[in-house]
Coordinates of C-alpha atoms and ligand atoms in Angstrom, one line a residue:
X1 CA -35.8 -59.9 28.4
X2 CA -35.2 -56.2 28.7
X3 CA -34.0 -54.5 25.9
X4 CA -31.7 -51.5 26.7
X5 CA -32.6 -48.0 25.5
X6 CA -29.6 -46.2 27.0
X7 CA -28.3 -43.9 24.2
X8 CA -24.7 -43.9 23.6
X9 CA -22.7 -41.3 21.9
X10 CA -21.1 -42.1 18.5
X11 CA -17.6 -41.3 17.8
X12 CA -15.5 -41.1 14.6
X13 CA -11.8 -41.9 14.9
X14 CA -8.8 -41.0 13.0
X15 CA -5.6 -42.4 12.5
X16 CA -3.1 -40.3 13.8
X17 CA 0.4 -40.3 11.5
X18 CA 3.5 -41.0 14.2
X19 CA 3.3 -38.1 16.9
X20 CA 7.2 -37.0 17.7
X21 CA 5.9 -35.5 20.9
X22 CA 7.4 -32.7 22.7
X23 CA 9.3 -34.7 25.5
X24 CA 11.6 -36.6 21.9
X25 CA 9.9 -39.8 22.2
X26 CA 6.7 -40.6 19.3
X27 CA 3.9 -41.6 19.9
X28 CA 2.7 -44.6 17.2
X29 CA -0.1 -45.9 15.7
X30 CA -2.2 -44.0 18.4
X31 CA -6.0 -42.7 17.1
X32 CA -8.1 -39.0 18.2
X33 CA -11.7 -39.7 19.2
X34 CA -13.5 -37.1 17.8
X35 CA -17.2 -35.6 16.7
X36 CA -18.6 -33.3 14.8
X37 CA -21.5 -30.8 15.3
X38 CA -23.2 -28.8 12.2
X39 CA -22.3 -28.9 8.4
X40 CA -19.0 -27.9 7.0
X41 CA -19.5 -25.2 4.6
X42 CA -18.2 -25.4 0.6
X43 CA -15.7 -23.3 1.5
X44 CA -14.5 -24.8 4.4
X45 CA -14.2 -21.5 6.2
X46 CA -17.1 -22.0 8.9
X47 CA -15.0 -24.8 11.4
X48 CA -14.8 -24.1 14.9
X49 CA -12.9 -26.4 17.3
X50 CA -13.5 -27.0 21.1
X51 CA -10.8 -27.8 23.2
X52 CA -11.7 -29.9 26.1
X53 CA -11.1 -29.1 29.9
X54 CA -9.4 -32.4 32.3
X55 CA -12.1 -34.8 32.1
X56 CA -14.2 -33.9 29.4
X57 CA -14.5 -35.5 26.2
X58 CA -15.6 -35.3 22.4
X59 CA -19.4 -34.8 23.4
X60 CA -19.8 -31.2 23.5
X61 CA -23.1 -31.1 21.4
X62 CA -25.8 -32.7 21.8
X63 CA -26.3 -35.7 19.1
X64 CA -27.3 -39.1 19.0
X65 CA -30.3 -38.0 21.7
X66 CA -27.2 -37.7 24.3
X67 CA -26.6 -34.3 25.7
X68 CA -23.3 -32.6 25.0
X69 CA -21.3 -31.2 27.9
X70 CA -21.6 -27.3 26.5
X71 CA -25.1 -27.9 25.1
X72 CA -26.0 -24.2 27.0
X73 CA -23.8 -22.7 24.5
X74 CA -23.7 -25.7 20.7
X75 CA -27.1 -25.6 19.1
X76 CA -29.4 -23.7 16.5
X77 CA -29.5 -19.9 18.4
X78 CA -26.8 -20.3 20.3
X79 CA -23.3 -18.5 20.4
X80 CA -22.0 -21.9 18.8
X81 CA -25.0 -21.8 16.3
X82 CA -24.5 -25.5 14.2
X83 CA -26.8 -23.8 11.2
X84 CA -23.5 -21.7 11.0
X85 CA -20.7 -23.4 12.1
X86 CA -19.1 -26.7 11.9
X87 CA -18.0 -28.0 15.2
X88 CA -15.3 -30.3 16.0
X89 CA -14.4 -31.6 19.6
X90 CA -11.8 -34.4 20.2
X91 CA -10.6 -36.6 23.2
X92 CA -6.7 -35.6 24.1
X93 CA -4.5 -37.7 23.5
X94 CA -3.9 -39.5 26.6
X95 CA -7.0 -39.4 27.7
X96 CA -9.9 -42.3 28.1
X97 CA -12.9 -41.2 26.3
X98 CA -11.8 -43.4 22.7
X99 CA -8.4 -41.6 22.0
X100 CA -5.1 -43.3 22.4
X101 CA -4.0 -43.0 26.3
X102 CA -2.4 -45.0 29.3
X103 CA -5.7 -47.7 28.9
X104 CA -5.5 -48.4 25.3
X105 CA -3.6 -51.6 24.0
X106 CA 0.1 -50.9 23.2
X107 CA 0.9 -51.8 19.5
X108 CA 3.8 -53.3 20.6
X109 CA 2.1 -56.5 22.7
X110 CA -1.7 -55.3 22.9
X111 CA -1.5 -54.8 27.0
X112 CA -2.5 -51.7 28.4
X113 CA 0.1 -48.9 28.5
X114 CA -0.2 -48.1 31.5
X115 CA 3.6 -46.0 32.7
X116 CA 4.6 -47.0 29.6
X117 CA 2.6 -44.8 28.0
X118 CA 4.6 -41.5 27.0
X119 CA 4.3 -38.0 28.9
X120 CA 2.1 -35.9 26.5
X121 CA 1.9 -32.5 27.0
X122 CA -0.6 -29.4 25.9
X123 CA 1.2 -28.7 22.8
X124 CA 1.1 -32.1 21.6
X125 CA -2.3 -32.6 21.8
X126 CA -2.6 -29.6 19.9
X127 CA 0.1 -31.3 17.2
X128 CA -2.3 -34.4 17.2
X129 CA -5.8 -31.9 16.7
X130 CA -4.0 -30.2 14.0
X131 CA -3.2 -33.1 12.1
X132 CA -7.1 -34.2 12.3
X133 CA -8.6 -30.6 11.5
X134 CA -6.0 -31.2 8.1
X135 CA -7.4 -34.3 7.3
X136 CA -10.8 -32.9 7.2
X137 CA -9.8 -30.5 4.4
X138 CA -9.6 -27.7 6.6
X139 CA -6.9 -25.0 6.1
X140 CA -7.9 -22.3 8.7
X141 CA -9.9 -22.0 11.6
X142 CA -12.8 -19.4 12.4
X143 CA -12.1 -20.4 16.1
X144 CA -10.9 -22.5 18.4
X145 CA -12.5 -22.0 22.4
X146 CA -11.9 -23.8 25.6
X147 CA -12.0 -23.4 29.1
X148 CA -9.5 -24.5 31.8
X149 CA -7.3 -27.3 30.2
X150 CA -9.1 -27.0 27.3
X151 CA -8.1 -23.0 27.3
X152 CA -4.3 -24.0 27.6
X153 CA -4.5 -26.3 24.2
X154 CA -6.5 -22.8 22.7
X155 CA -3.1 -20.8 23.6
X156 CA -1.5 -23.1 22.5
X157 CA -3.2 -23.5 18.9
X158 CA -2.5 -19.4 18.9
X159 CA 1.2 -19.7 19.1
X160 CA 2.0 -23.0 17.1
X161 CA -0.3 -22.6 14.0
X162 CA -0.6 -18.9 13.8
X163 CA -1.5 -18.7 10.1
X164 CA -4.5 -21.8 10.8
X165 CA -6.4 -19.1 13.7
X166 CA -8.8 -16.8 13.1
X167 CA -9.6 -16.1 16.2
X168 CA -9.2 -17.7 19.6
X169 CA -11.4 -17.8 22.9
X170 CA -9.5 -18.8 25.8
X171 CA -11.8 -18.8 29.2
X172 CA -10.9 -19.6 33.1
X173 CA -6.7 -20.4 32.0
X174 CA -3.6 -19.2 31.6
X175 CA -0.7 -19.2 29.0
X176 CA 1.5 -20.7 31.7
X177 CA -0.1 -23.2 34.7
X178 CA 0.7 -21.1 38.0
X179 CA 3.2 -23.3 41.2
X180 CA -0.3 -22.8 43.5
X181 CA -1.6 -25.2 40.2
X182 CA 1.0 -27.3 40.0
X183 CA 0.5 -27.6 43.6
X184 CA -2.8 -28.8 43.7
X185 CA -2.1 -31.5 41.0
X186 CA 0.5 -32.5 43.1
X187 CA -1.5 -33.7 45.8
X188 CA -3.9 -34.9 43.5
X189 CA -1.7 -37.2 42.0
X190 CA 0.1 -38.3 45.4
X191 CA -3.5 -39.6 46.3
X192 CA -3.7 -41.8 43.1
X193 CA -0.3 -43.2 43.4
X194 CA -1.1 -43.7 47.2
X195 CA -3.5 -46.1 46.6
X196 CA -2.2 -49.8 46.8
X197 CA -4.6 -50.5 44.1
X198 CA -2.9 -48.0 41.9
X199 CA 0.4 -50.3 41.3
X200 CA 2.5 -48.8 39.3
X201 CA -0.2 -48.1 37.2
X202 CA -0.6 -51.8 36.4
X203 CA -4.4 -52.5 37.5
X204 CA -6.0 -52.7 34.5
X205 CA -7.7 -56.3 34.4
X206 CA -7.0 -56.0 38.4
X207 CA -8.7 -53.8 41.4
X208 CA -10.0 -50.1 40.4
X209 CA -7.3 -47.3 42.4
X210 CA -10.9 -46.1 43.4
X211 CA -10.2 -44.2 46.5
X212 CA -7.2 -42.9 45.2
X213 CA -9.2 -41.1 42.2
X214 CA -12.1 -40.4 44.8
X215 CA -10.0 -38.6 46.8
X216 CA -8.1 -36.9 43.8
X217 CA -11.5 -35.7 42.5
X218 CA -12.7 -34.8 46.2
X219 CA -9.8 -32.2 46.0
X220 CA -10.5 -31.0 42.2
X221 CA -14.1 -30.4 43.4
X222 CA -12.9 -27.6 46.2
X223 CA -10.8 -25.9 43.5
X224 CA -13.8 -25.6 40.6
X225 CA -15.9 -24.4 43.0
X226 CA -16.5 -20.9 45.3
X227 CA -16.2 -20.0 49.3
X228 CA -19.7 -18.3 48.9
X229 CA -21.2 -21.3 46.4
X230 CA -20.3 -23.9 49.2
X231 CA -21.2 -21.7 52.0
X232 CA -25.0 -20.9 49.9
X233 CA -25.3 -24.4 49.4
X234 CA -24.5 -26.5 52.2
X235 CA -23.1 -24.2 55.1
X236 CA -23.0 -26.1 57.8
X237 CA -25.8 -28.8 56.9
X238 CA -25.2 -31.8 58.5
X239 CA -27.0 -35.4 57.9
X240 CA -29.4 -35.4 60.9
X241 CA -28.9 -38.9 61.3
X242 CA -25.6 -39.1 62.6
X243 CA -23.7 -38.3 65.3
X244 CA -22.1 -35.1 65.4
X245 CA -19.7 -36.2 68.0
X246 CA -18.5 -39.2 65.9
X247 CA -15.7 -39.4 63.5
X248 CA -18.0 -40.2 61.5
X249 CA -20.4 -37.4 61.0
X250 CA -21.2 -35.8 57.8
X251 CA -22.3 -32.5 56.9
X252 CA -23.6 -32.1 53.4
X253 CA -20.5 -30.5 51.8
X254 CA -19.0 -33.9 52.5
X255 CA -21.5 -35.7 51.2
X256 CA -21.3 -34.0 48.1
X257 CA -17.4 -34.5 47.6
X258 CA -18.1 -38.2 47.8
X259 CA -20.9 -38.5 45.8
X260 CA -18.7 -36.4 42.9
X261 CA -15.2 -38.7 43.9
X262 CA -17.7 -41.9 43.2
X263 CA -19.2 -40.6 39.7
X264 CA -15.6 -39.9 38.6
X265 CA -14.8 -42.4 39.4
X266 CA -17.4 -44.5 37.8
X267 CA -16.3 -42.9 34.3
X268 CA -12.5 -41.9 34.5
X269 CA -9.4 -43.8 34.3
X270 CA -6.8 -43.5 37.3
X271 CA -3.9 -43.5 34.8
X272 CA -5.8 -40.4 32.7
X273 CA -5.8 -38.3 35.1
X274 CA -2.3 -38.5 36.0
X275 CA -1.0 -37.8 32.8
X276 CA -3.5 -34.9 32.1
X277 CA -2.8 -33.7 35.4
X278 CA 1.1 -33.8 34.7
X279 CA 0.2 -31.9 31.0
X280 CA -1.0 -29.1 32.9
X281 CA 1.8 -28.9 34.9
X282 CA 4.0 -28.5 31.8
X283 CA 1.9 -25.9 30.2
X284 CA 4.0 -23.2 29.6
X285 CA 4.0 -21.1 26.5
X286 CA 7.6 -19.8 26.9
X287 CA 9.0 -23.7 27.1
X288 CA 11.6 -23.6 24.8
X289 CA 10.5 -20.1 22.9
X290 CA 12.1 -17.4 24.9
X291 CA 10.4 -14.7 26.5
X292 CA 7.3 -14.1 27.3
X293 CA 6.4 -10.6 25.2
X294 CA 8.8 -12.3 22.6
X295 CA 5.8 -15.4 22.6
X296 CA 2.9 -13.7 22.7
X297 CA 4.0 -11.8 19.2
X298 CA 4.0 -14.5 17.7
X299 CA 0.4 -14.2 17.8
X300 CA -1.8 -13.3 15.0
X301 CA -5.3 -14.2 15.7
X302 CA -8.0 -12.4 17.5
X303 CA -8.7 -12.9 21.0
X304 CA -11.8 -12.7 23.1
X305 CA -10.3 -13.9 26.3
X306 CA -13.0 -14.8 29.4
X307 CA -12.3 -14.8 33.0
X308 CA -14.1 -15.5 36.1
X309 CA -14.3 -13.8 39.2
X310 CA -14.5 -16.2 41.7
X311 CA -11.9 -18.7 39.9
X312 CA -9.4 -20.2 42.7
X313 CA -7.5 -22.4 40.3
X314 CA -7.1 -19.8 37.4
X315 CA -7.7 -16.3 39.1
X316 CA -8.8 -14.2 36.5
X317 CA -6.1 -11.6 37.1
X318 CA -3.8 -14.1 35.2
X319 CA -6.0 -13.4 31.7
X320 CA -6.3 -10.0 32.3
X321 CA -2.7 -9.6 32.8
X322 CA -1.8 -11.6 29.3
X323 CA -4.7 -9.6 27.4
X324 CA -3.1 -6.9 28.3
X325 CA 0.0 -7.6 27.6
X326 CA -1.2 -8.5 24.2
X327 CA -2.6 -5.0 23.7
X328 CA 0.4 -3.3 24.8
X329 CA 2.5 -5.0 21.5
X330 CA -0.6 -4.1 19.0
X331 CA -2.4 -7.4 19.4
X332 CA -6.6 -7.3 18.8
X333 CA -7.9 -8.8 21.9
X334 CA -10.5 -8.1 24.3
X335 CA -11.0 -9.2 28.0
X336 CA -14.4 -10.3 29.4
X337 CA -14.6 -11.1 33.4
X338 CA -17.6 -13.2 34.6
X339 CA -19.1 -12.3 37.5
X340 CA -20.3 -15.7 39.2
X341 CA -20.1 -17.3 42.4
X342 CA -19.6 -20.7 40.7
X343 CA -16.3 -20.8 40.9
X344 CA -13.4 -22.2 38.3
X345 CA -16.7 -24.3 36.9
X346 CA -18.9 -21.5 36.0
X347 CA -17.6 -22.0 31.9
X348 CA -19.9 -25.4 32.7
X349 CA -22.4 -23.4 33.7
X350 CA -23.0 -19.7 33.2
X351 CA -24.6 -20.1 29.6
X352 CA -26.4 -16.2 29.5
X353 CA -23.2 -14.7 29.9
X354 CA -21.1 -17.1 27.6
X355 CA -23.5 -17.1 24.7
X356 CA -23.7 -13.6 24.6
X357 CA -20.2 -12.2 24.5
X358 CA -18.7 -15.6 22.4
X359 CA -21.8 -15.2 20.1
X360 CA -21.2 -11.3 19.7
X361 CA -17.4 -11.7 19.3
X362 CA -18.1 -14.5 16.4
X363 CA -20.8 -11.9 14.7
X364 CA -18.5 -9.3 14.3
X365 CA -16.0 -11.7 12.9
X366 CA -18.1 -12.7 10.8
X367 CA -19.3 -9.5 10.1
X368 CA -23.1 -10.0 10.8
X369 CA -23.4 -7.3 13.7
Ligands
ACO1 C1 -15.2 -28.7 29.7 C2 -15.1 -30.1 29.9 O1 -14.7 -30.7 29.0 S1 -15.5 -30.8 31.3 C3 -16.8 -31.9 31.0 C4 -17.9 -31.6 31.9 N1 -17.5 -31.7 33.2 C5 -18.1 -32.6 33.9 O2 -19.0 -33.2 33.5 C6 -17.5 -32.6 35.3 C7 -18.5 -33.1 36.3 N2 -19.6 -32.2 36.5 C8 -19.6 -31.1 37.1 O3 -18.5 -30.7 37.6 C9 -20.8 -30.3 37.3 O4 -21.9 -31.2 37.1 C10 -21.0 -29.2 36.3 C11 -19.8 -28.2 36.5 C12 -21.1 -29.6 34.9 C13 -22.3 -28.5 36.7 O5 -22.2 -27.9 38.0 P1 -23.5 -27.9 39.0 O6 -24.7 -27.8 38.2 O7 -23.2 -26.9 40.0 O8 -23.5 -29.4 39.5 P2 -23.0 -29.8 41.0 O9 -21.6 -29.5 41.2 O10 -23.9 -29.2 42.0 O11 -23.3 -31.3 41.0 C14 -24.6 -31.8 41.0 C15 -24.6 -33.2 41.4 O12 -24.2 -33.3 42.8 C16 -25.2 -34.0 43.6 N3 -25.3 -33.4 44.9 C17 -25.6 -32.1 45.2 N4 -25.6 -31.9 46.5 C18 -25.3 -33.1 47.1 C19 -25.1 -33.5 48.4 N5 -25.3 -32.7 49.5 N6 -24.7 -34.8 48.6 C20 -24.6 -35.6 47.6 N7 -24.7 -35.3 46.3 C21 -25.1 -34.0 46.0 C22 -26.5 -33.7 42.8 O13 -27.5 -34.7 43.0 C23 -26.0 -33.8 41.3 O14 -25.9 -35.2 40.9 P3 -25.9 -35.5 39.4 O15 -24.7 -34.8 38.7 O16 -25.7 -37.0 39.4 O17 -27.2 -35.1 38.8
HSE2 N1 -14.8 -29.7 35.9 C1 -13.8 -29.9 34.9 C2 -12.4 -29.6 35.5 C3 -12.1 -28.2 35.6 O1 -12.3 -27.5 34.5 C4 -13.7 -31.2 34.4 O2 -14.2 -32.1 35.1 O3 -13.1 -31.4 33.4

């Protein structure tokens, strides 16, 4: 008999109180997967939360012997140091990592959501954060950070709960999701819905929409990545062993946009990324505000905003513009650009430059520097 050692994460849950979402409808008895990294301080004045990017989860730290997903930057030392901070990190609502999404049980008859399951969007997965960083006796935040997706819920968390920020760290976003974005997802999504599998959304308990989310994440890939990163790392490679005059010859860039579409694949849920895909597309923070200017002063907290050069999905110029915008009305914020041939992925990645200017912007909050 072999005995498994494979560590698994542990996650707290809490109860979520009836979500009126954005789109009218409300959400019931749904629950935020969440964890926490570091001690909360007497005060309760140390809490930083992490906002998740598309298909990332609560496991930002490392804990349980399980590496977190922004280990380079959580840890004793680092810009997120836990001997300072208390971290929190939840799953989105609607998404598959232990929070309430299109593949948990509907109260209602205990089958899978599936379409049933309600359009969320950016701000009210926010709405459902806020609610859990409440019940944990917490009336203000020191910070809340995230990258991509994640970075839309941290402008988001700026403009709704001004008064709760102390500072925000938005990195490789925008305030509003771009039509070349929108774009994308949209052919993203047709690939999932394409597959027969897929049914309406109705294959839980039936046959995996794999190829369908394969080739959804096959298209993500070429978006979080760089024309020179590609080009250093596979060129024009090819496996020697096939025939380059077949259909079916692969060069290694190929090989590596399967190999990612399988590992999605193997840990993401069809119906997920639809709906997270769809609350990018309706990120906007002028939905239902007014203006843009008029928005953006309704900002109190400090920004440290971080771009990326080489970001196709999020072109840096997009921050800038919106930091300085900010300035222009009186509002402390400071723009950072990344210079890394990564790609859209390089807040995954690029820990030097991350843990410096995030580390240095919480010191001087924090008035240690
Ligand atoms: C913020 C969030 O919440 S998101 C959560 C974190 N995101 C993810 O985990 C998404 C999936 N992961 C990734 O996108 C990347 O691994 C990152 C961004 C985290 C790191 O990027 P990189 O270090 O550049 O990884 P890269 O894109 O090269 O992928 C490496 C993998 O591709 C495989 N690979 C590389 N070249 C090839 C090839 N030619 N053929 C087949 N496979 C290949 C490697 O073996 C490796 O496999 P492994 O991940 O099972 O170890
Ligand atoms: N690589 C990210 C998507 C883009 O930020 C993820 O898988 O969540």
């Amino acid at each position: 008999m072999s005995v498994s050692t494979k560590k698994e994460v542990v996650r707290k849950f809490y109860q979520l109180p009836p979500l009126e979402l954005q789109s009218g409808k409300v959400l019931n008895e749904a629950v935020l997967a969440y964890e926490t990294f570091g001690t909360l301080n007497q005060a309760k004045d140390n809490a930083i939360l992490i906002c998740h990017a598309l298909t990332g989860d609560s496991h930002a730290g490392s804990s349980d012997g399980v590496p977190g997903w922004w280990d380079g930057i959580i840890g004793p030392g680092k810009a997120l140091d836990t001997e300072h901070y208390f971290i929190i990190c939840a799953n989105v609502i609607g998404g598959c990592y232990g929070s309430t999404g299109p593949a948990s049980r509907h109260p209602e008859d205990g089958k899978p959501y599936g379409l049933r399951f309600p359009v969320v969007t950016i701000r009210d997965m926010v709405q459902a954060q806020y609610h859990l960083v409440k019940s944990l006796g917490i009336e203000r935040l020191l910070s809340v950070i995230g990258g991509s997706m994640g970075g839309m819920q941290v402008f988001e968390w700026a403009v709704m709960y001004p008064e709760f920020v102390e500072t925000y760290i938005p990195i490789a976003t925008s305030a509003r999701f771009s039509a070349m974005g929108i774009a994308w997802n949209n052919i993203m999504r047709q690939a999932i819905v394409n597959d027969p599998d897929w049914c309406q959304g109705n294959y839980y308990g039936r046959t995996f929409p794999k190829k369908g989310l394969n080739l959804a994440r096959r298209l993500g890939m070429i978006t979080y990545r760089s024309f020179d990163l590609y080009e250093e790392r596979f060129g024009r490679e090819m496996n020697p062993l096939c025939n380059p005059f077949s259909m079916e010859s692969e060069y290694e860039v190929e090989r590596y946009l399967c190999y990612q579409g399988n590992k999605l694949v193997e840990r993401f849920d069809a119906n997920s990324y639809l709906y997270l895909l769809k609350a990018m597309d309706l990120h906007d923070i002028c939905r239902g505000r007014g203006e843009y200017i008029h928005v953006l002063e309704q900002i109190s907290a400090h920004g440290l905003f971080i771009g990326i050069d080489t970001d196709f999905l999020f072109p840096a110029q997009e921050l800038k513009q919106t930091a300085e915008q900010l300035k222009s009305i009186g509002k402390p914020v400071q723009y950072r650009e990344m210079k890394s041939i990564y790609g859209h992925d390089a807040f995954l990645i690029e820990w030097d430059m991350m843990n410096e200017w995030i580390g240095h912007f919480l010191s001087e909050r924090r008035g240690t520097v």
